[in-house]
């Protein structure tokens, strides 16, 4: 199968690295022919002479352009194949206006972990997507991480939980590292300790045998150090602050 990319930014490049594990031919078209040649040489890919030339020869199209460029880039083009969009804020309805409502259209929302082929990605489709195309789209997504079939109405919530949350997780890790530094550990060593601990804790949770509360109860002992720290986190408002941050993220996404 020939898979084409219009636009080859950071996220598109991450997806391409995942797709290279599949037998598909990947063809790109950048902001100019010269740019297409440069990127193709850099990534060891084929390139098209123009966006329309790309569309005319591929079986499946992925859009890697910025949301604000959709109108200008897509309006002059004629499409014939399934189209996948990863642009925040570009709904399936808006995409249909630009490329045609009679085409199979797929919207995805990856996160930055696509750069290490560990993206948590939402996917939703229009009514023109049959089971075969949907399975292909899901296979493309799982080549660079995990795939969650989400209603488009829940995309803003997904964006907060999977797209923005890595920043909140990094903030938590940074705060822990600073606490380690304050109590005598070199920050680099503290950061390594916390990162390893967070990674292992997530792996434990992903086994699916126990809930977060179950695991918390296992760690806490009566009158111990952990429950003292947990009560301090609750007293200073950490749980409500996290919930509030997610709500604010969702509110902002709905206004963009």
mmCIF file of C-alpha atoms in Angstrom:
data_model
loop_
_atom_site.group_PDB
_atom_site.id
_atom_site.type_symbol
_atom_site.label_atom_id
_atom_site.label_comp_id
_atom_site.label_asym_id
_atom_site.label_seq_id
_atom_site.Cartn_x
_atom_site.Cartn_y
_atom_site.Cartn_z
ATOM 1 C CA UNK A 1 0.000 0.000 0.000
ATOM 2 C CA UNK A 2 1.110 3.551 -0.737
ATOM 3 C CA UNK A 3 0.660 5.952 2.181
ATOM 4 C CA UNK A 4 1.158 9.648 1.545
ATOM 5 C CA UNK A 5 1.933 12.531 3.884
ATOM 6 C CA UNK A 6 1.143 16.160 3.120
ATOM 7 C CA UNK A 7 3.286 18.026 5.617
ATOM 8 C CA UNK A 8 6.124 16.372 7.512
ATOM 9 C CA UNK A 9 6.406 18.068 10.896
ATOM 10 C CA UNK A 10 7.525 16.496 14.186
ATOM 11 C CA UNK A 11 4.391 14.417 14.703
ATOM 12 C CA UNK A 12 4.291 13.238 11.097
ATOM 13 C CA UNK A 13 7.944 12.202 11.356
ATOM 14 C CA UNK A 14 7.180 10.223 14.506
ATOM 15 C CA UNK A 15 4.319 8.445 12.746
ATOM 16 C CA UNK A 16 6.559 7.719 9.769
ATOM 17 C CA UNK A 17 9.062 6.001 12.055
ATOM 18 C CA UNK A 18 6.272 3.721 13.244
ATOM 19 C CA UNK A 19 5.065 3.059 9.714
ATOM 20 C CA UNK A 20 8.542 1.999 8.684
ATOM 21 C CA UNK A 21 7.904 -1.178 10.675
ATOM 22 C CA UNK A 22 5.175 -2.002 8.117
ATOM 23 C CA UNK A 23 5.688 -3.009 4.460
ATOM 24 C CA UNK A 24 3.940 0.088 3.047
ATOM 25 C CA UNK A 25 5.554 2.541 0.650
ATOM 26 C CA UNK A 26 5.658 6.027 2.172
ATOM 27 C CA UNK A 27 5.601 9.106 -0.031
ATOM 28 C CA UNK A 28 5.803 12.692 1.200
ATOM 29 C CA UNK A 29 5.030 16.178 -0.023
ATOM 30 C CA UNK A 30 6.403 19.119 1.931
ATOM 31 C CA UNK A 31 5.883 22.858 1.778
ATOM 32 C CA UNK A 32 7.814 23.025 -1.519
ATOM 33 C CA UNK A 33 9.398 20.613 -3.962
ATOM 34 C CA UNK A 34 12.844 21.517 -2.684
ATOM 35 C CA UNK A 35 11.732 20.883 0.889
ATOM 36 C CA UNK A 36 10.210 17.555 -0.151
ATOM 37 C CA UNK A 37 13.526 16.492 -1.658
ATOM 38 C CA UNK A 38 15.427 17.487 1.492
ATOM 39 C CA UNK A 39 13.078 15.658 3.854
ATOM 40 C CA UNK A 40 12.913 12.581 1.618
ATOM 41 C CA UNK A 41 16.707 12.372 1.596
ATOM 42 C CA UNK A 42 16.852 12.837 5.351
ATOM 43 C CA UNK A 43 14.227 10.156 6.089
ATOM 44 C CA UNK A 44 15.068 7.836 3.167
ATOM 45 C CA UNK A 45 11.608 8.167 1.598
ATOM 46 C CA UNK A 46 10.054 8.822 -1.790
ATOM 47 C CA UNK A 47 8.654 12.269 -2.569
ATOM 48 C CA UNK A 48 5.996 13.649 -4.908
ATOM 49 C CA UNK A 49 6.351 16.569 -7.274
ATOM 50 C CA UNK A 50 3.415 18.375 -5.645
ATOM 51 C CA UNK A 51 0.554 17.823 -3.191
ATOM 52 C CA UNK A 52 -1.780 16.889 -6.040
ATOM 53 C CA UNK A 53 0.782 14.534 -7.528
ATOM 54 C CA UNK A 54 0.966 12.826 -4.140
ATOM 55 C CA UNK A 55 -2.824 12.517 -3.879
ATOM 56 C CA UNK A 56 -3.042 11.067 -7.386
ATOM 57 C CA UNK A 57 -0.735 8.150 -6.575
ATOM 58 C CA UNK A 58 -1.355 7.110 -2.940
ATOM 59 C CA UNK A 59 -3.977 4.776 -1.453
ATOM 60 C CA UNK A 60 -4.194 6.445 1.953
ATOM 61 C CA UNK A 61 -3.453 10.066 2.859
ATOM 62 C CA UNK A 62 -2.251 11.479 6.195
ATOM 63 C CA UNK A 63 -2.306 15.229 6.796
ATOM 64 C CA UNK A 64 0.643 16.558 8.787
ATOM 65 C CA UNK A 65 0.040 20.266 8.281
ATOM 66 C CA UNK A 66 -0.822 22.814 10.981
ATOM 67 C CA UNK A 67 -4.543 23.446 11.648
ATOM 68 C CA UNK A 68 -4.342 27.074 10.526
ATOM 69 C CA UNK A 69 -2.972 25.972 7.134
ATOM 70 C CA UNK A 70 -5.751 23.506 6.297
ATOM 71 C CA UNK A 71 -7.905 25.924 4.313
ATOM 72 C CA UNK A 72 -5.092 27.342 2.190
ATOM 73 C CA UNK A 73 -3.349 24.018 1.527
ATOM 74 C CA UNK A 74 -6.341 21.720 0.981
ATOM 75 C CA UNK A 75 -8.877 23.901 -0.839
ATOM 76 C CA UNK A 76 -7.145 23.771 -4.272
ATOM 77 C CA UNK A 77 -6.731 19.981 -4.171
ATOM 78 C CA UNK A 78 -8.908 17.083 -5.346
ATOM 79 C CA UNK A 79 -9.018 14.011 -3.146
ATOM 80 C CA UNK A 80 -9.939 10.408 -3.920
ATOM 81 C CA UNK A 81 -8.797 8.246 -1.001
ATOM 82 C CA UNK A 82 -9.263 7.873 2.771
ATOM 83 C CA UNK A 83 -7.878 10.906 4.586
ATOM 84 C CA UNK A 84 -6.485 10.913 8.131
ATOM 85 C CA UNK A 85 -6.120 14.190 10.023
ATOM 86 C CA UNK A 86 -4.154 14.757 13.234
ATOM 87 C CA UNK A 87 -4.850 18.498 13.603
ATOM 88 C CA UNK A 88 -6.251 19.708 16.919
ATOM 89 C CA UNK A 89 -9.567 21.509 16.522
ATOM 90 C CA UNK A 90 -10.251 20.325 12.954
ATOM 91 C CA UNK A 91 -13.452 18.307 13.268
ATOM 92 C CA UNK A 92 -14.593 15.607 10.866
ATOM 93 C CA UNK A 93 -17.268 18.017 9.643
ATOM 94 C CA UNK A 94 -14.667 20.701 8.881
ATOM 95 C CA UNK A 95 -12.428 18.149 7.203
ATOM 96 C CA UNK A 96 -15.362 17.007 5.060
ATOM 97 C CA UNK A 97 -15.894 20.593 3.876
ATOM 98 C CA UNK A 98 -12.294 20.736 2.684
ATOM 99 C CA UNK A 99 -11.739 17.308 1.132
ATOM 100 C CA UNK A 100 -15.249 15.943 0.422
ATOM 101 C CA UNK A 101 -17.970 14.401 2.583
ATOM 102 C CA UNK A 102 -18.182 11.297 0.368
ATOM 103 C CA UNK A 103 -14.666 10.169 1.365
ATOM 104 C CA UNK A 104 -13.684 7.979 4.325
ATOM 105 C CA UNK A 105 -12.345 10.436 6.899
ATOM 106 C CA UNK A 106 -10.408 9.589 10.053
ATOM 107 C CA UNK A 107 -9.444 11.951 12.833
ATOM 108 C CA UNK A 108 -6.688 11.039 15.291
ATOM 109 C CA UNK A 109 -5.211 12.773 18.308
ATOM 110 C CA UNK A 110 -1.713 11.474 19.125
ATOM 111 C CA UNK A 111 0.503 12.764 21.914
ATOM 112 C CA UNK A 112 4.192 13.634 22.118
ATOM 113 C CA UNK A 113 5.131 10.082 23.102
ATOM 114 C CA UNK A 114 4.774 9.199 19.428
ATOM 115 C CA UNK A 115 8.406 10.328 19.249
ATOM 116 C CA UNK A 116 9.357 7.108 21.061
ATOM 117 C CA UNK A 117 6.583 5.058 19.371
ATOM 118 C CA UNK A 118 4.567 5.092 22.613
ATOM 119 C CA UNK A 119 1.811 7.533 21.713
ATOM 120 C CA UNK A 120 -1.585 7.313 23.379
ATOM 121 C CA UNK A 121 -3.814 8.123 20.401
ATOM 122 C CA UNK A 122 -7.542 8.677 20.014
ATOM 123 C CA UNK A 123 -9.263 7.743 16.757
ATOM 124 C CA UNK A 124 -12.712 8.494 15.357
ATOM 125 C CA UNK A 125 -14.193 8.071 11.874
ATOM 126 C CA UNK A 126 -17.032 9.336 9.711
ATOM 127 C CA UNK A 127 -19.804 7.145 8.314
ATOM 128 C CA UNK A 128 -17.894 6.480 5.078
ATOM 129 C CA UNK A 129 -15.245 4.420 6.890
ATOM 130 C CA UNK A 130 -15.943 0.695 6.539
ATOM 131 C CA UNK A 131 -14.480 -2.003 8.753
ATOM 132 C CA UNK A 132 -11.545 -2.679 6.440
ATOM 133 C CA UNK A 133 -10.489 0.977 6.335
ATOM 134 C CA UNK A 134 -11.001 1.337 10.083
ATOM 135 C CA UNK A 135 -8.770 -1.654 10.763
ATOM 136 C CA UNK A 136 -6.120 -0.169 8.466
ATOM 137 C CA UNK A 137 -6.324 3.180 10.273
ATOM 138 C CA UNK A 138 -6.027 1.438 13.636
ATOM 139 C CA UNK A 139 -3.032 -0.542 12.394
ATOM 140 C CA UNK A 140 -1.350 2.691 11.326
ATOM 141 C CA UNK A 141 -1.984 4.184 14.756
ATOM 142 C CA UNK A 142 -0.759 1.137 16.674
ATOM 143 C CA UNK A 143 2.492 1.230 14.689
ATOM 144 C CA UNK A 144 3.487 4.211 16.863
ATOM 145 C CA UNK A 145 1.682 3.447 20.137
ATOM 146 C CA UNK A 146 -1.712 2.532 21.575
ATOM 147 C CA UNK A 147 -5.084 3.267 19.977
ATOM 148 C CA UNK A 148 -8.350 4.268 21.670
ATOM 149 C CA UNK A 149 -11.620 4.408 19.731
ATOM 150 C CA UNK A 150 -13.209 7.604 21.088
ATOM 151 C CA UNK A 151 -16.359 9.517 20.174
ATOM 152 C CA UNK A 152 -15.451 12.846 18.605
ATOM 153 C CA UNK A 153 -17.481 14.604 21.317
ATOM 154 C CA UNK A 154 -14.964 13.246 23.847
ATOM 155 C CA UNK A 155 -11.849 14.397 21.975
ATOM 156 C CA UNK A 156 -11.366 17.454 24.198
ATOM 157 C CA UNK A 157 -11.442 15.253 27.295
ATOM 158 C CA UNK A 158 -9.022 12.823 25.679
ATOM 159 C CA UNK A 159 -6.708 15.710 24.783
ATOM 160 C CA UNK A 160 -6.581 16.740 28.437
ATOM 161 C CA UNK A 161 -6.019 13.197 29.712
ATOM 162 C CA UNK A 162 -3.466 12.093 27.108
ATOM 163 C CA UNK A 163 -2.268 15.140 25.196
ATOM 164 C CA UNK A 164 -1.681 17.707 27.946
ATOM 165 C CA UNK A 165 -1.154 15.402 30.908
ATOM 166 C CA UNK A 166 2.489 14.510 30.113
ATOM 167 C CA UNK A 167 3.311 18.131 31.017
ATOM 168 C CA UNK A 168 1.541 17.720 34.362
ATOM 169 C CA UNK A 169 3.333 14.433 34.981
ATOM 170 C CA UNK A 170 6.685 16.072 34.217
ATOM 171 C CA UNK A 171 5.799 18.878 36.642
ATOM 172 C CA UNK A 172 5.141 16.284 39.360
ATOM 173 C CA UNK A 173 8.460 14.546 38.635
ATOM 174 C CA UNK A 174 10.323 17.865 38.642
ATOM 175 C CA UNK A 175 8.790 18.781 42.016
ATOM 176 C CA UNK A 176 9.831 15.408 43.457
ATOM 177 C CA UNK A 177 13.380 15.873 42.145
ATOM 178 C CA UNK A 178 13.601 19.320 43.736
ATOM 179 C CA UNK A 179 12.451 17.837 47.036
ATOM 180 C CA UNK A 180 15.210 15.243 46.762
ATOM 181 C CA UNK A 181 17.689 18.036 46.051
ATOM 182 C CA UNK A 182 16.458 19.974 49.087
ATOM 183 C CA UNK A 183 17.164 16.962 51.276
ATOM 184 C CA UNK A 184 20.682 16.340 50.047
ATOM 185 C CA UNK A 185 20.514 14.232 46.880
ATOM 186 C CA UNK A 186 22.077 15.527 43.664
ATOM 187 C CA UNK A 187 19.185 16.522 41.419
ATOM 188 C CA UNK A 188 20.300 14.289 38.549
ATOM 189 C CA UNK A 189 20.333 11.255 40.829
ATOM 190 C CA UNK A 190 16.987 12.211 42.385
ATOM 191 C CA UNK A 191 15.487 12.586 38.908
ATOM 192 C CA UNK A 192 16.755 9.153 37.880
ATOM 193 C CA UNK A 193 15.345 7.557 41.038
ATOM 194 C CA UNK A 194 11.921 9.147 40.546
ATOM 195 C CA UNK A 195 11.758 8.414 36.825
ATOM 196 C CA UNK A 196 12.554 4.736 37.398
ATOM 197 C CA UNK A 197 9.984 4.584 40.194
ATOM 198 C CA UNK A 198 7.256 6.256 38.123
ATOM 199 C CA UNK A 199 7.972 3.934 35.179
ATOM 200 C CA UNK A 200 7.766 0.801 37.335
ATOM 201 C CA UNK A 201 4.643 2.042 39.134
ATOM 202 C CA UNK A 202 2.861 2.569 35.808
ATOM 203 C CA UNK A 203 3.888 -0.891 34.627
ATOM 204 C CA UNK A 204 2.432 -2.327 37.830
ATOM 205 C CA UNK A 205 -0.844 -0.485 37.228
ATOM 206 C CA UNK A 206 -1.014 -1.567 33.573
ATOM 207 C CA UNK A 207 -1.017 -5.210 34.637
ATOM 208 C CA UNK A 208 -4.676 -4.501 35.369
ATOM 209 C CA UNK A 209 -4.996 -6.630 38.484
ATOM 210 C CA UNK A 210 -5.419 -3.790 40.967
ATOM 211 C CA UNK A 211 -6.808 -0.252 41.023
ATOM 212 C CA UNK A 212 -4.731 2.775 42.041
ATOM 213 C CA UNK A 213 -6.445 2.766 45.443
ATOM 214 C CA UNK A 214 -5.654 -0.927 45.922
ATOM 215 C CA UNK A 215 -1.976 -0.247 45.291
ATOM 216 C CA UNK A 216 -1.992 2.807 47.559
ATOM 217 C CA UNK A 217 -3.427 0.695 50.380
ATOM 218 C CA UNK A 218 -0.664 -1.875 49.855
ATOM 219 C CA UNK A 219 2.047 0.747 50.248
ATOM 220 C CA UNK A 220 0.571 2.423 53.317
ATOM 221 C CA UNK A 221 1.113 0.913 56.738
ATOM 222 C CA UNK A 222 -0.661 2.042 59.933
ATOM 223 C CA UNK A 223 1.027 5.117 61.359
ATOM 224 C CA UNK A 224 3.696 4.942 58.677
ATOM 225 C CA UNK A 225 5.571 7.456 56.555
ATOM 226 C CA UNK A 226 3.523 7.016 53.366
ATOM 227 C CA UNK A 227 0.135 7.759 54.907
ATOM 228 C CA UNK A 228 1.639 10.847 56.556
ATOM 229 C CA UNK A 229 2.737 12.098 53.155
ATOM 230 C CA UNK A 230 -0.590 11.232 51.504
ATOM 231 C CA UNK A 231 -2.540 13.128 54.143
ATOM 232 C CA UNK A 232 -0.292 16.145 53.533
ATOM 233 C CA UNK A 233 -0.972 15.949 49.793
ATOM 234 C CA UNK A 234 -4.700 15.870 50.484
ATOM 235 C CA UNK A 235 -4.426 18.730 52.993
ATOM 236 C CA UNK A 236 -2.579 20.913 50.484
ATOM 237 C CA UNK A 237 -5.093 20.090 47.745
ATOM 238 C CA UNK A 238 -3.163 17.956 45.265
ATOM 239 C CA UNK A 239 -6.122 15.712 44.211
ATOM 240 C CA UNK A 240 -8.483 18.649 43.664
ATOM 241 C CA UNK A 241 -5.731 20.633 41.902
ATOM 242 C CA UNK A 242 -5.213 17.807 39.403
ATOM 243 C CA UNK A 243 -8.940 17.515 38.731
ATOM 244 C CA UNK A 244 -9.200 21.284 38.334
ATOM 245 C CA UNK A 245 -6.264 21.358 35.896
ATOM 246 C CA UNK A 246 -7.914 18.720 33.701
ATOM 247 C CA UNK A 247 -11.210 20.648 33.748
ATOM 248 C CA UNK A 248 -9.436 23.890 32.782
ATOM 249 C CA UNK A 249 -7.655 22.103 29.941
ATOM 250 C CA UNK A 250 -10.949 20.756 28.592
ATOM 251 C CA UNK A 251 -12.598 24.202 28.876
ATOM 252 C CA UNK A 252 -9.739 25.804 26.929
ATOM 253 C CA UNK A 253 -9.857 23.105 24.240
ATOM 254 C CA UNK A 254 -13.556 23.792 23.640
ATOM 255 C CA UNK A 255 -12.848 27.455 22.886
ATOM 256 C CA UNK A 256 -10.060 26.855 20.349
#
